[in-house]
Short mmCIF file of C-alpha atoms in Angstrom, two decimals:
data_model
loop_
_atom_site.label_atom_id
_atom_site.label_comp_id
_atom_site.label_asym_id
_atom_site.label_seq_id
_atom_site.Cartn_x
_atom_site.Cartn_y
_atom_site.Cartn_z
CA MET E 1 -77.78 -0.55 12.59
CA GLY E 2 -79.24 0.33 15.94
CA SER E 3 -76.89 0.85 18.83
CA PHE E 4 -76.52 -1.82 21.51
CA VAL E 5 -78.63 -1.21 24.61
CA ASP E 6 -77.87 -2.86 27.94
CA LEU E 7 -81.40 -3.88 28.95
CA SER E 8 -80.41 -4.87 32.46
CA TYR E 9 -79.01 -1.38 33.03
CA SER E 10 -82.10 0.21 31.54
CA ASN E 11 -84.43 -1.84 33.74
CA GLN E 12 -82.44 -0.87 36.81
CA THR E 13 -82.61 2.75 35.74
CA VAL E 14 -86.38 2.51 35.39
CA ARG E 15 -86.63 1.00 38.88
CA ASP E 16 -84.43 3.78 40.27
CA GLN E 17 -86.53 6.42 38.58
CA SER E 18 -89.71 4.85 39.94
CA GLN E 19 -88.27 5.07 43.42
CA VAL E 20 -87.32 8.69 42.81
CA TYR E 21 -90.83 9.58 41.65
CA ALA E 22 -92.39 7.72 44.56
CA LYS E 23 -90.17 9.63 46.96
CA ARG E 24 -91.07 12.88 45.24
CA ARG E 25 -94.79 12.19 45.70
CA ARG E 26 -94.24 11.40 49.38
CA MET E 27 -92.27 14.62 49.84
CA MET E 28 -94.96 16.69 48.13
CA ARG E 29 -97.62 15.13 50.37
CA THR E 30 -95.60 16.02 53.42
CA GLU E 31 -94.73 19.51 52.19
CA GLY E 32 -97.99 20.88 53.55
CA GLU E 33 -97.28 19.23 56.90
CA ARG E 34 -93.83 20.86 57.08
CA ASP E 35 -95.36 24.23 56.28
CA SER E 36 -97.87 23.57 59.03
CA ASN E 37 -94.94 23.23 61.44
CA LEU E 38 -94.15 26.85 60.70
CA VAL E 39 -97.78 27.74 61.30
CA GLN E 40 -97.99 25.76 64.53
CA THR E 41 -94.73 26.55 66.27
CA SER E 42 -93.30 29.81 64.91
CA SER E 43 -94.66 32.76 64.95
CA GLN E 44 -95.49 39.39 48.51
CA THR E 45 -93.79 41.86 48.56
CA ASN E 46 -92.54 44.59 46.84
CA ASP E 47 -96.14 44.23 45.79
CA SER E 48 -97.18 46.34 48.77
CA THR E 49 -95.50 49.26 47.06
CA GLY E 50 -96.65 48.46 43.57
CA ILE E 51 -93.21 47.67 42.18
CA LYS E 52 -93.17 44.86 39.66
CA ARG E 53 -90.76 42.14 40.64
CA ARG E 54 -88.61 39.49 39.04
CA PRO E 55 -90.63 36.28 38.54
CA THR E 56 -90.28 33.63 41.21
CA ILE E 57 -89.10 30.13 40.36
CA VAL E 58 -91.37 27.48 41.80
CA THR E 59 -90.46 23.97 40.70
CA ASP E 60 -91.52 20.49 41.65
CA GLU E 61 -87.92 19.31 41.70
CA THR E 62 -86.96 17.67 44.98
CA ILE E 63 -83.61 16.78 46.49
CA GLU E 64 -82.89 14.02 44.01
CA HIS E 65 -81.83 16.03 40.99
CA ASN E 66 -81.96 18.96 38.59
CA PRO E 67 -80.52 22.50 38.54
CA PRO E 68 -82.71 25.62 38.90
CA GLN E 69 -84.91 26.74 36.05
CA SER E 70 -84.40 30.12 34.46
CA GLY E 71 -88.02 31.15 34.61
CA PRO E 72 -91.19 30.83 36.64
CA ASN E 73 -92.84 27.43 36.83
CA LYS E 74 -96.02 26.66 38.64
CA CYS E 75 -95.64 24.36 41.58
CA GLU E 76 -99.31 23.76 41.91
CA ASN E 77 -102.54 25.05 40.46
CA PRO E 78 -104.28 27.16 43.08
CA LYS E 79 -107.59 26.26 41.48
CA ALA E 80 -107.02 22.66 42.52
CA VAL E 81 -107.00 23.69 46.18
CA ASP E 82 -110.18 23.89 48.20
CA GLN E 83 -110.57 27.64 48.44
CA SER E 84 -112.46 27.42 51.73
CA SER E 85 -109.53 25.68 53.42
CA ALA E 86 -107.55 28.87 54.05
CA ALA E 87 -110.02 30.39 56.47
CA LYS E 88 -110.50 27.09 58.28
CA GLU E 89 -106.77 26.49 58.59
CA LEU E 90 -106.14 30.01 59.84
CA ASP E 91 -108.79 29.52 62.53
CA VAL E 92 -107.11 26.28 63.61
CA ARG E 93 -103.67 27.90 63.64
CA LYS E 94 -104.87 30.85 65.67
CA GLU E 95 -106.17 28.49 68.34
CA GLU E 96 -102.90 26.53 68.34
CA VAL E 97 -100.79 29.68 68.59
CA SER E 98 -102.90 31.10 71.41
CA GLU E 99 -102.37 27.88 73.36
CA ASN E 100 -98.61 27.92 72.73
CA GLY E 101 -96.79 29.45 75.68
CA GLY E 102 -94.62 32.52 75.27
CA THR E 103 -96.54 34.18 72.45
CA GLU E 104 -99.23 36.82 72.33
CA GLY E 105 -100.88 35.02 69.44
CA PHE E 106 -101.99 36.49 66.14
CA LYS E 107 -101.52 40.23 65.69
CA ALA E 108 -103.12 40.36 62.23
CA ARG E 109 -106.67 41.62 62.04
CA PRO E 110 -109.34 39.77 60.04
CA PHE E 111 -111.15 41.91 57.46
CA THR E 112 -114.32 41.30 55.52
CA PHE E 113 -114.15 41.63 51.77
CA ALA E 114 -116.64 44.49 51.95
CA GLN E 115 -114.27 46.44 54.21
CA LEU E 116 -111.45 46.13 51.70
CA VAL E 117 -113.72 47.03 48.80
CA ALA E 118 -114.61 50.20 50.69
CA ALA E 119 -110.95 50.91 51.48
CA THR E 120 -110.00 50.80 47.79
CA GLU E 121 -113.26 52.26 46.44
CA ASN E 122 -113.94 48.95 44.71
CA PHE E 123 -110.27 48.53 43.69
CA LYS E 124 -110.25 51.78 41.78
CA SER E 125 -107.78 51.85 38.91
CA GLU E 126 -106.23 55.07 40.19
CA TYR E 127 -105.21 53.18 43.35
CA PHE E 128 -103.49 50.37 41.48
CA LEU E 129 -99.86 50.04 42.60
CA GLY E 130 -98.56 47.02 40.74
CA GLU E 131 -98.68 43.27 40.31
CA GLY E 132 -96.46 40.41 41.47
CA GLY E 133 -96.50 36.65 41.87
CA PHE E 134 -99.32 36.77 44.41
CA GLY E 135 -101.61 39.13 42.53
CA LYS E 136 -102.56 42.78 42.14
CA VAL E 137 -101.88 45.43 44.76
CA HIS E 138 -103.91 48.54 45.46
CA ARG E 139 -103.43 51.41 47.85
CA GLY E 140 -106.31 51.83 50.26
CA LYS E 141 -107.53 53.76 53.26
CA LEU E 142 -109.19 51.87 56.10
CA VAL E 143 -112.57 53.42 56.77
CA ASP E 144 -112.54 52.92 60.54
CA THR E 145 -108.98 54.05 61.30
CA GLY E 146 -108.05 56.20 58.31
CA GLN E 147 -104.75 54.29 57.96
CA ILE E 148 -103.20 54.16 54.48
CA VAL E 149 -102.43 50.55 53.57
CA ALA E 150 -101.38 48.35 50.66
CA ILE E 151 -103.89 45.61 49.83
CA LYS E 152 -102.69 42.55 47.94
CA GLN E 153 -105.30 40.31 46.32
CA LEU E 154 -104.60 36.69 45.44
CA ASP E 155 -104.73 35.83 41.77
CA ARG E 156 -106.14 32.30 41.77
CA ASN E 157 -104.46 31.74 38.40
CA GLY E 158 -101.13 32.99 39.71
CA MET E 159 -97.97 31.24 40.86
CA GLN E 160 -98.73 31.30 44.56
CA GLY E 161 -101.66 29.75 46.33
CA ILE E 162 -103.35 28.97 49.63
CA ARG E 163 -100.27 27.47 51.27
CA GLU E 164 -98.21 30.60 50.68
CA PHE E 165 -101.12 32.75 51.88
CA VAL E 166 -101.38 30.87 55.18
CA VAL E 167 -97.60 30.79 55.73
CA GLU E 168 -97.29 34.54 55.17
CA VAL E 169 -100.19 35.38 57.48
CA VAL E 170 -98.83 33.23 60.28
CA THR E 171 -95.19 34.26 59.91
CA LEU E 172 -95.87 37.99 59.89
CA SER E 173 -98.57 37.73 62.54
CA LEU E 174 -96.06 36.33 65.01
CA ALA E 175 -93.02 38.34 63.91
CA ASP E 176 -92.18 41.70 65.43
CA HIS E 177 -89.13 43.58 64.19
CA PRO E 178 -88.60 47.06 62.73
CA ASN E 179 -86.91 45.56 59.66
CA LEU E 180 -89.84 43.30 58.76
CA VAL E 181 -92.91 44.69 57.01
CA LYS E 182 -96.01 44.74 59.24
CA LEU E 183 -99.05 42.74 58.26
CA ILE E 184 -102.12 44.74 59.30
CA GLY E 185 -104.62 42.02 58.50
CA TYR E 186 -106.05 39.57 56.02
CA CYS E 187 -109.28 38.48 54.37
CA ALA E 188 -110.19 34.82 53.84
CA GLU E 189 -113.86 35.21 53.05
CA GLY E 190 -115.34 32.74 50.59
CA GLU E 191 -112.92 32.49 47.69
CA GLN E 192 -111.33 35.86 48.41
CA ARG E 193 -107.72 35.92 49.68
CA LEU E 194 -106.28 39.34 50.50
CA LEU E 195 -103.41 40.62 52.62
CA VAL E 196 -103.29 44.10 54.15
CA TYR E 197 -99.85 45.63 54.82
CA GLU E 198 -98.49 48.89 56.11
CA PHE E 199 -97.92 51.18 53.16
CA MET E 200 -94.26 51.74 52.27
CA PRO E 201 -93.96 55.17 50.63
CA PHE E 202 -90.41 54.83 49.28
CA GLY E 203 -91.07 51.73 47.20
CA SER E 204 -88.61 48.88 46.90
CA LEU E 205 -84.83 48.73 46.81
CA GLU E 206 -85.08 47.32 43.29
CA ASP E 207 -86.92 50.42 42.15
CA HIS E 208 -84.22 52.72 43.50
CA LEU E 209 -81.34 50.69 42.09
CA HIS E 210 -82.68 49.58 38.73
CA GLY E 211 -85.87 51.46 37.90
CA ARG E 212 -85.32 55.02 39.06
CA ARG E 213 -87.97 57.45 37.96
CA PRO E 214 -86.95 60.97 36.88
CA ASN E 215 -87.97 62.48 40.24
CA MET E 216 -86.19 59.82 42.30
CA ARG E 217 -82.78 60.74 43.65
CA ARG E 218 -79.91 58.27 43.45
CA LEU E 219 -78.89 56.36 46.54
CA ASP E 220 -75.66 57.68 48.02
CA TRP E 221 -73.09 55.46 49.75
CA ASN E 222 -74.32 56.18 53.28
CA THR E 223 -77.91 55.29 52.39
CA ARG E 224 -76.83 52.08 50.69
CA MET E 225 -74.90 50.90 53.74
CA LYS E 226 -77.85 51.82 55.98
CA ILE E 227 -80.18 49.73 53.82
CA ALA E 228 -77.75 46.78 53.74
CA ALA E 229 -77.31 46.83 57.52
CA GLY E 230 -81.06 47.06 58.12
CA ALA E 231 -81.85 44.20 55.76
CA ALA E 232 -79.21 42.09 57.52
CA LYS E 233 -80.85 42.84 60.88
CA GLY E 234 -84.20 41.66 59.55
CA LEU E 235 -82.61 38.42 58.35
CA GLU E 236 -80.82 38.00 61.67
CA TYR E 237 -84.19 38.21 63.44
CA LEU E 238 -85.58 35.39 61.29
CA HIS E 239 -82.50 33.19 61.75
CA ASP E 240 -81.57 33.82 65.37
CA LYS E 241 -84.47 35.43 67.22
CA MET E 242 -87.64 33.72 66.04
CA LYS E 243 -88.58 30.47 67.76
CA PRO E 244 -88.30 28.22 65.87
CA PRO E 245 -85.90 29.92 63.42
CA VAL E 246 -87.10 30.71 59.93
CA ILE E 247 -85.36 30.51 56.56
CA TYR E 248 -86.59 33.36 54.37
CA ARG E 249 -85.93 31.68 51.00
CA ASP E 250 -86.92 34.69 48.89
CA LEU E 251 -84.45 37.47 49.70
CA LYS E 252 -84.03 39.87 46.78
CA CYS E 253 -84.06 43.59 46.09
CA SER E 254 -87.73 43.66 45.10
CA ASN E 255 -88.65 42.19 48.50
CA ILE E 256 -86.78 44.87 50.46
CA LEU E 257 -89.24 47.72 50.96
CA LEU E 258 -88.24 51.21 52.05
CA ASP E 259 -90.11 53.24 54.62
CA GLU E 260 -89.58 56.94 55.26
CA GLY E 261 -85.95 57.67 55.94
CA PHE E 262 -85.02 54.67 53.77
CA LEU E 263 -85.66 52.24 56.62
CA PRO E 264 -85.51 48.79 54.94
CA LYS E 265 -88.09 46.12 55.69
CA LEU E 266 -88.15 42.54 54.40
CA SER E 267 -91.42 41.44 52.85
CA ASP E 268 -93.09 38.54 51.06
CA PHE E 269 -92.82 35.53 53.37
CA GLY E 270 -94.94 33.06 51.42
CA LEU E 271 -91.91 30.82 50.77
CA ALA E 272 -90.57 30.93 54.34
CA LYS E 273 -89.66 27.61 55.97
CA VAL E 274 -88.85 26.54 59.50
CA GLY E 275 -85.09 26.04 59.65
CA PRO E 276 -83.28 22.94 60.88
CA VAL E 277 -83.16 22.54 64.65
CA GLY E 278 -81.20 20.27 66.96
CA ASP E 279 -78.79 17.96 65.19
CA LYS E 280 -80.33 18.59 61.75
CA THR E 281 -78.21 20.46 59.25
CA HIS E 282 -80.77 21.19 56.56
CA VAL E 283 -84.40 20.97 55.48
CA SER E 284 -85.16 18.93 52.37
CA THR E 285 -87.74 20.70 50.25
CA ARG E 286 -88.74 21.67 46.76
CA VAL E 287 -86.48 24.20 45.09
CA MET E 288 -88.25 27.53 45.28
CA GLY E 289 -86.85 31.01 44.91
CA THR E 290 -85.73 33.47 42.25
CA TYR E 291 -83.16 32.82 39.55
CA GLY E 292 -79.98 34.73 40.25
CA TYR E 293 -80.54 34.79 44.01
CA CYS E 294 -80.93 31.07 44.71
CA ALA E 295 -77.88 29.44 46.32
CA PRO E 296 -76.31 26.87 43.94
CA ASP E 297 -76.05 24.20 46.64
CA TYR E 298 -79.77 24.49 47.42
CA ALA E 299 -80.71 24.60 43.73
CA MET E 300 -78.76 21.42 43.01
CA THR E 301 -79.75 19.34 46.05
CA GLY E 302 -82.95 20.75 47.50
CA GLN E 303 -81.20 20.91 50.89
CA LEU E 304 -82.22 24.24 52.39
CA THR E 305 -80.04 25.80 55.10
CA PHE E 306 -79.61 29.20 56.72
CA LYS E 307 -76.59 29.62 54.46
CA SER E 308 -78.97 29.58 51.48
CA ASP E 309 -80.29 32.92 52.71
CA ILE E 310 -76.72 34.17 53.22
CA TYR E 311 -75.96 33.56 49.54
CA SER E 312 -79.05 35.51 48.53
CA PHE E 313 -78.03 38.33 50.84
CA GLY E 314 -74.61 38.41 49.18
CA VAL E 315 -76.25 38.88 45.79
CA VAL E 316 -78.37 41.72 47.17
CA LEU E 317 -75.28 43.36 48.70
CA LEU E 318 -73.51 43.13 45.35
CA GLU E 319 -76.46 44.85 43.70
CA ILE E 320 -76.33 47.61 46.31
CA ILE E 321 -72.60 48.17 45.70
CA THR E 322 -72.46 47.76 41.93
CA GLY E 323 -75.88 48.95 40.80
CA ARG E 324 -76.10 45.88 38.55
CA LYS E 325 -78.99 43.43 38.44
CA ALA E 326 -78.65 39.87 39.71
CA ILE E 327 -79.58 38.71 36.21
CA ASP E 328 -79.37 41.18 33.35
CA GLU E 329 -80.20 39.70 29.96
CA THR E 330 -79.34 42.97 28.24
CA ARG E 331 -75.66 42.27 28.93
CA SER E 332 -73.53 39.71 27.13
CA GLY E 333 -71.77 36.55 28.24
CA THR E 334 -70.82 36.16 31.89
CA GLU E 335 -71.86 39.74 32.58
CA GLN E 336 -75.50 38.60 32.56
CA ASN E 337 -75.01 36.90 35.92
CA LEU E 338 -73.85 39.29 38.64
CA VAL E 339 -72.01 36.69 40.73
CA ALA E 340 -70.27 35.19 37.69
CA TRP E 341 -69.14 38.67 36.66
CA ALA E 342 -67.92 39.59 40.15
CA ARG E 343 -65.96 36.46 41.08
CA PRO E 344 -62.93 37.09 38.84
CA LEU E 345 -62.79 40.71 40.04
CA PHE E 346 -62.75 39.60 43.68
CA LYS E 347 -59.30 38.10 43.04
CA ASP E 348 -57.71 41.44 42.13
CA ARG E 349 -58.17 44.25 44.63
CA LYS E 350 -56.92 46.78 42.10
CA LYS E 351 -60.14 46.16 40.17
CA PHE E 352 -62.45 46.79 43.15
CA PRO E 353 -63.12 50.42 42.12
CA GLN E 354 -64.38 49.11 38.78
CA MET E 355 -67.16 47.32 40.65
CA ALA E 356 -68.60 50.46 42.26
CA ASP E 357 -71.89 51.74 40.85
CA PRO E 358 -71.15 54.50 38.30
CA ASP E 359 -74.11 56.41 39.76
CA LEU E 360 -72.00 56.98 42.87
CA GLU E 361 -69.74 59.14 40.72
CA GLY E 362 -66.71 58.19 42.78
CA GLN E 363 -68.25 59.48 46.01
CA TYR E 364 -67.60 56.60 48.37
CA PRO E 365 -64.92 55.61 50.92
CA MET E 366 -62.33 53.36 49.31
CA ARG E 367 -61.76 51.32 52.44
CA GLY E 368 -65.52 51.00 52.95
CA LEU E 369 -65.88 49.77 49.37
CA TYR E 370 -63.24 47.09 49.95
CA GLN E 371 -64.86 45.92 53.16
CA ALA E 372 -68.36 45.82 51.68
CA LEU E 373 -67.12 43.84 48.67
CA ALA E 374 -65.26 41.47 51.00
CA ILE E 375 -68.50 40.76 52.88
CA ALA E 376 -70.35 40.15 49.61
CA ALA E 377 -67.58 37.87 48.35
CA MET E 378 -67.79 35.71 51.47
CA CYS E 379 -71.58 35.51 51.28
CA VAL E 380 -71.56 34.16 47.70
CA GLN E 381 -68.92 31.48 48.33
CA GLU E 382 -69.89 28.30 46.49
CA HIS E 383 -69.41 26.13 49.58
CA PRO E 384 -72.09 27.00 52.17
CA ASN E 385 -69.82 26.39 55.16
CA MET E 386 -67.50 29.13 53.89
CA ARG E 387 -70.29 31.71 54.12
CA PRO E 388 -70.43 33.76 57.33
CA LEU E 389 -73.16 33.71 59.96
CA ILE E 390 -75.76 36.44 59.76
CA ALA E 391 -74.74 37.80 63.17
CA ASP E 392 -71.22 38.45 61.89
CA ILE E 393 -72.60 40.14 58.78
CA VAL E 394 -74.74 42.43 60.94
CA THR E 395 -71.71 43.39 63.05
CA ALA E 396 -69.62 44.21 59.99
CA LEU E 397 -72.35 46.17 58.19
CA ASN E 398 -73.31 48.08 61.33
CA TYR E 399 -69.72 49.28 61.47
CA LEU E 400 -69.73 50.33 57.82
CA ALA E 401 -73.07 52.11 58.23
CA SER E 402 -71.72 54.00 61.23
CA GLN E 403 -68.78 55.39 59.21
CA THR E 404 -70.52 58.35 57.63
CA TYR E 405 -68.93 59.44 54.38
CA ASP E 406 -68.98 63.15 53.60
CA PRO E 407 -68.20 63.76 49.90
CA LEU E 408 -67.61 67.46 50.61
CA ASN E 409 -65.07 66.77 53.32
CA PRO E 410 -63.64 63.27 52.85
CA SER E 411 -60.99 62.19 55.30
CA PRO E 412 -57.56 61.15 53.96
CA GLN E 413 -58.22 57.59 55.17
CA THR E 414 -61.54 57.16 53.39
CA SER E 415 -61.55 59.32 50.28
CA ARG E 416 -61.40 57.59 46.97
CA ARG E 417 -59.29 60.44 45.73
CA ALA E 418 -56.91 60.42 48.69
CA ALA E 419 -53.24 59.65 48.24
CA SER E 420 -53.64 56.53 50.37
CA SER E 421 -55.97 54.89 47.86
CA LYS E 422 -53.10 53.34 45.96
CA LYS E 423 -51.80 51.68 49.09
CA ASP E 424 -55.32 50.45 49.91
CA CYS E 425 -55.54 48.89 46.46
CA GLU E 426 -52.39 46.96 47.18
CA GLU E 427 -52.96 46.14 50.85
CA GLY E 428 -56.72 46.39 51.35
CA PRO E 429 -58.80 43.57 52.83
CA ASN E 430 -58.64 40.32 50.94
CA ALA E 431 -62.02 39.08 49.76
CA SER E 432 -61.16 35.57 50.86
CA ASN E 433 -60.33 36.63 54.39
CA GLY E 434 -63.03 39.24 54.82
CA PRO E 435 -63.06 42.43 56.86
CA ARG E 436 -62.25 42.51 60.52
CA GLY E 437 -64.89 40.83 62.70
CA ILE E 438 -66.29 38.54 60.00
CA LYS E 439 -65.14 35.04 59.16
CA PRO E 440 -66.50 31.85 57.62
CA GLU E 441 -68.13 29.33 59.90
CA ASP E 442 -65.73 26.72 61.28
#
């Protein structure tokens, strides 16, 4: 016999679902308008170095339901978009920005497609650097200036489209910070969509942590803290200095590029969104990001906040400290997910040394390790209000970066092998309380 079905309940469910789908369609129609707010009022890419990156999740799920997917999903088909709209919209935005007081307008230079063909010698295979969600990347040399650049070409069959192209051009054109990658220019000629960046010779953080080539030296503790502090400064600029503030939404190791001297620069701003202002606490939007880095609260509700970026930063900081990937399918069980693996260890300070990257070979300051792990633990708190503000993170990491560790002459207070390490294990900073100067938001 068939099971009893409450038809009245089912009909109500259908009506509820219809309302949900109707709301979803309205939100998707207004998504472009919200992105335009970024273009009007504010100011990919490990690709600029040729490092392949983890696929980006792009889902149509809105605030009503559904957890994050574990793989890339197309949000929209770029072919369905009028390819001529990008150039027109950029022209409109440039006029709006130039009329907006307090800004110097667009800094990015428009290129013709012929200029970029010449720069890459018709996209010569020897100049190919890599491929990401946006498309292929080639190294090039601008004919008129001789500058070495990275040129990223939109794949019209790829995961990102015109909207992301426009958002990235506008965001980087109006941004100005040493820890953000510089956009040299763009091409929106006919159906061609290309972005021209400064060339980053040291590749991406992901490459140094997880894909080291034989001739690439390991990152020592001092360099890791320098990179973490610099990345935090870039995020602080987006959150606190840009007007209006911007939520990055795609912070991960592959999007942290390294200039000479291991100066970190955030890249790939196609998913950036204007943050909540005034009395608003969040921005309701489609769930977009990368599995393993996406904050669980944002993934479950679609409510995007600045604390969503803080969670992602915590994952990156854990990768820097542990050398593990955010998601590593070669491992078993809970060890596949970095945060899930780390959370039980946060509760026992005696296990903190087990979390240090084996590539460090024990050459790190014990107290610095505790403090860095405490910062990471606070950033990946499940409740967003328990995560610290980016300004506090910058203060704490600046301090750690300033405490230079010398493995040849470690001080008794900082050496892992010092006699005080046992006491530090027992009395070191508690991950729930955090290091001095950093605390969860009230």
